[in-house]
Amino acid sequence: MIHFYGSPMSSSGRTHLMLEEAGVPYEYHRVTLRDPAQKAAFLEVHPGGKIPYLVDGDVRLAESVAINFYLAEKYKPEMWASSVEERAAIFQWSLWGISTLQPEALRVLHHAMIVPAESRSAYEVETGKKNVARLLEHLERTLPADGFLAGGRFTVADVNVASAVNLATAMCGAKLGERAGAWFAACKARPAWQKILTAG
Ligand SMILES: N[C@@H](CCC(=O)N[C@@H](CS)C(=O)NCC(=O)O)C(=O)O
């Protein structure tokens, strides 16, 4: 049995989605990291202390995108690459989501809501919003006409990027273009997305 450590409204949502897409049984350990007792217990499992975290037999993994690659390749090969070229596209889009788009959305989140009022910066919020808008324009221009990020079918890249787009649109009020909007609506309409929204 897979053990999944996560929490709603966090990076673990990306892995939660992938677990549902993979259709494998798993046990969801919901961790409230603000609770010192839960945090201490979680540190016993994962000394790195960050969610998501996955234990699958002897395999112990952190980092949502790496976990999702593992789940796709092992349990849902049709969502993984079938060629070097597809793998490159999956890597490219997933890394774009986690290391290019998401940090700009987090910049807005932190300076609008998380850091203490005296440390908040309107400049950071505005810059983050501008960068998110620019990146979402890039998504609109480069999303393949077949409506999927890689391989002409729904893959782990769509899961990884849709979760970052979800944060970016929620935090920045950014509007998606026609093509990206249709792609994102299709991602959100999938049963996995609907299930984790209701399950939390
Ligand atoms: N790049 C990591 C980010 C993991 C991460 O920062 N998780 C946050 C929640 S969104 C966390 O566990 N924070 C708790 C802490 O830093 O103590 C991933 O995508 O898995």
mmCIF file of C-alpha atoms in Angstrom, residues 4-21 26 28 51-53 64 68 71 102 159-160 162-164 166 192-193 196-197 200:
data_model
loop_
_atom_site.group_PDB
_atom_site.id
_atom_site.type_symbol
_atom_site.label_atom_id
_atom_site.label_comp_id
_atom_site.label_asym_id
_atom_site.label_seq_id
_atom_site.Cartn_x
_atom_site.Cartn_y
_atom_site.Cartn_z
ATOM 1 C CA PHE A 4 0.822 9.560 0.929
ATOM 2 C CA TYR A 5 1.565 12.414 3.344
ATOM 3 C CA GLY A 6 -0.044 15.685 2.398
ATOM 4 C CA SER A 7 -2.398 18.463 3.226
ATOM 5 C CA PRO A 8 -5.046 20.419 1.297
ATOM 6 C CA MET A 9 -4.044 23.759 -0.267
ATOM 7 C CA SER A 10 -0.376 22.843 -0.577
ATOM 8 C CA SER A 11 2.119 21.398 -3.042
ATOM 9 C CA SER A 12 0.777 17.984 -2.161
ATOM 10 C CA GLY A 13 -2.384 18.704 -4.194
ATOM 11 C CA ARG A 14 -0.343 17.984 -7.317
ATOM 12 C CA THR A 15 0.573 14.523 -6.043
ATOM 13 C CA HIS A 16 -2.920 13.887 -4.717
ATOM 14 C CA LEU A 17 -4.222 14.499 -8.240
ATOM 15 C CA MET A 18 -1.665 12.134 -9.742
ATOM 16 C CA LEU A 19 -2.540 9.386 -7.263
ATOM 17 C CA GLU A 20 -6.187 9.676 -8.278
ATOM 18 C CA GLU A 21 -5.291 9.726 -11.958
ATOM 19 C CA TYR A 26 -3.199 4.600 -1.224
ATOM 20 C CA TYR A 28 -3.805 9.472 2.793
ATOM 21 C CA ILE A 51 4.867 17.611 2.075
ATOM 22 C CA PRO A 52 4.108 15.870 -0.186
ATOM 23 C CA TYR A 53 5.936 12.715 0.774
ATOM 24 C CA SER A 64 5.796 16.637 -5.922
ATOM 25 C CA ASN A 68 4.383 12.354 -10.001
ATOM 26 C CA LEU A 71 3.674 7.358 -10.172
ATOM 27 C CA GLN A 102 4.790 28.654 -9.524
ATOM 28 C CA VAL A 159 -1.246 17.427 -14.043
ATOM 29 C CA ASN A 160 1.965 19.183 -13.017
ATOM 30 C CA ALA A 162 -2.464 22.556 -14.217
ATOM 31 C CA SER A 163 -1.777 22.582 -10.479
ATOM 32 C CA ALA A 164 0.614 25.539 -10.902
ATOM 33 C CA ASN A 166 -4.530 26.798 -10.554
ATOM 34 C CA ALA A 192 -9.523 13.111 -10.217
ATOM 35 C CA TRP A 193 -9.701 16.899 -9.860
ATOM 36 C CA ILE A 196 -9.749 15.809 -4.472
ATOM 37 C CA LEU A 197 -11.693 19.077 -4.407
ATOM 38 C CA GLY A 200 -9.764 17.951 0.602
#
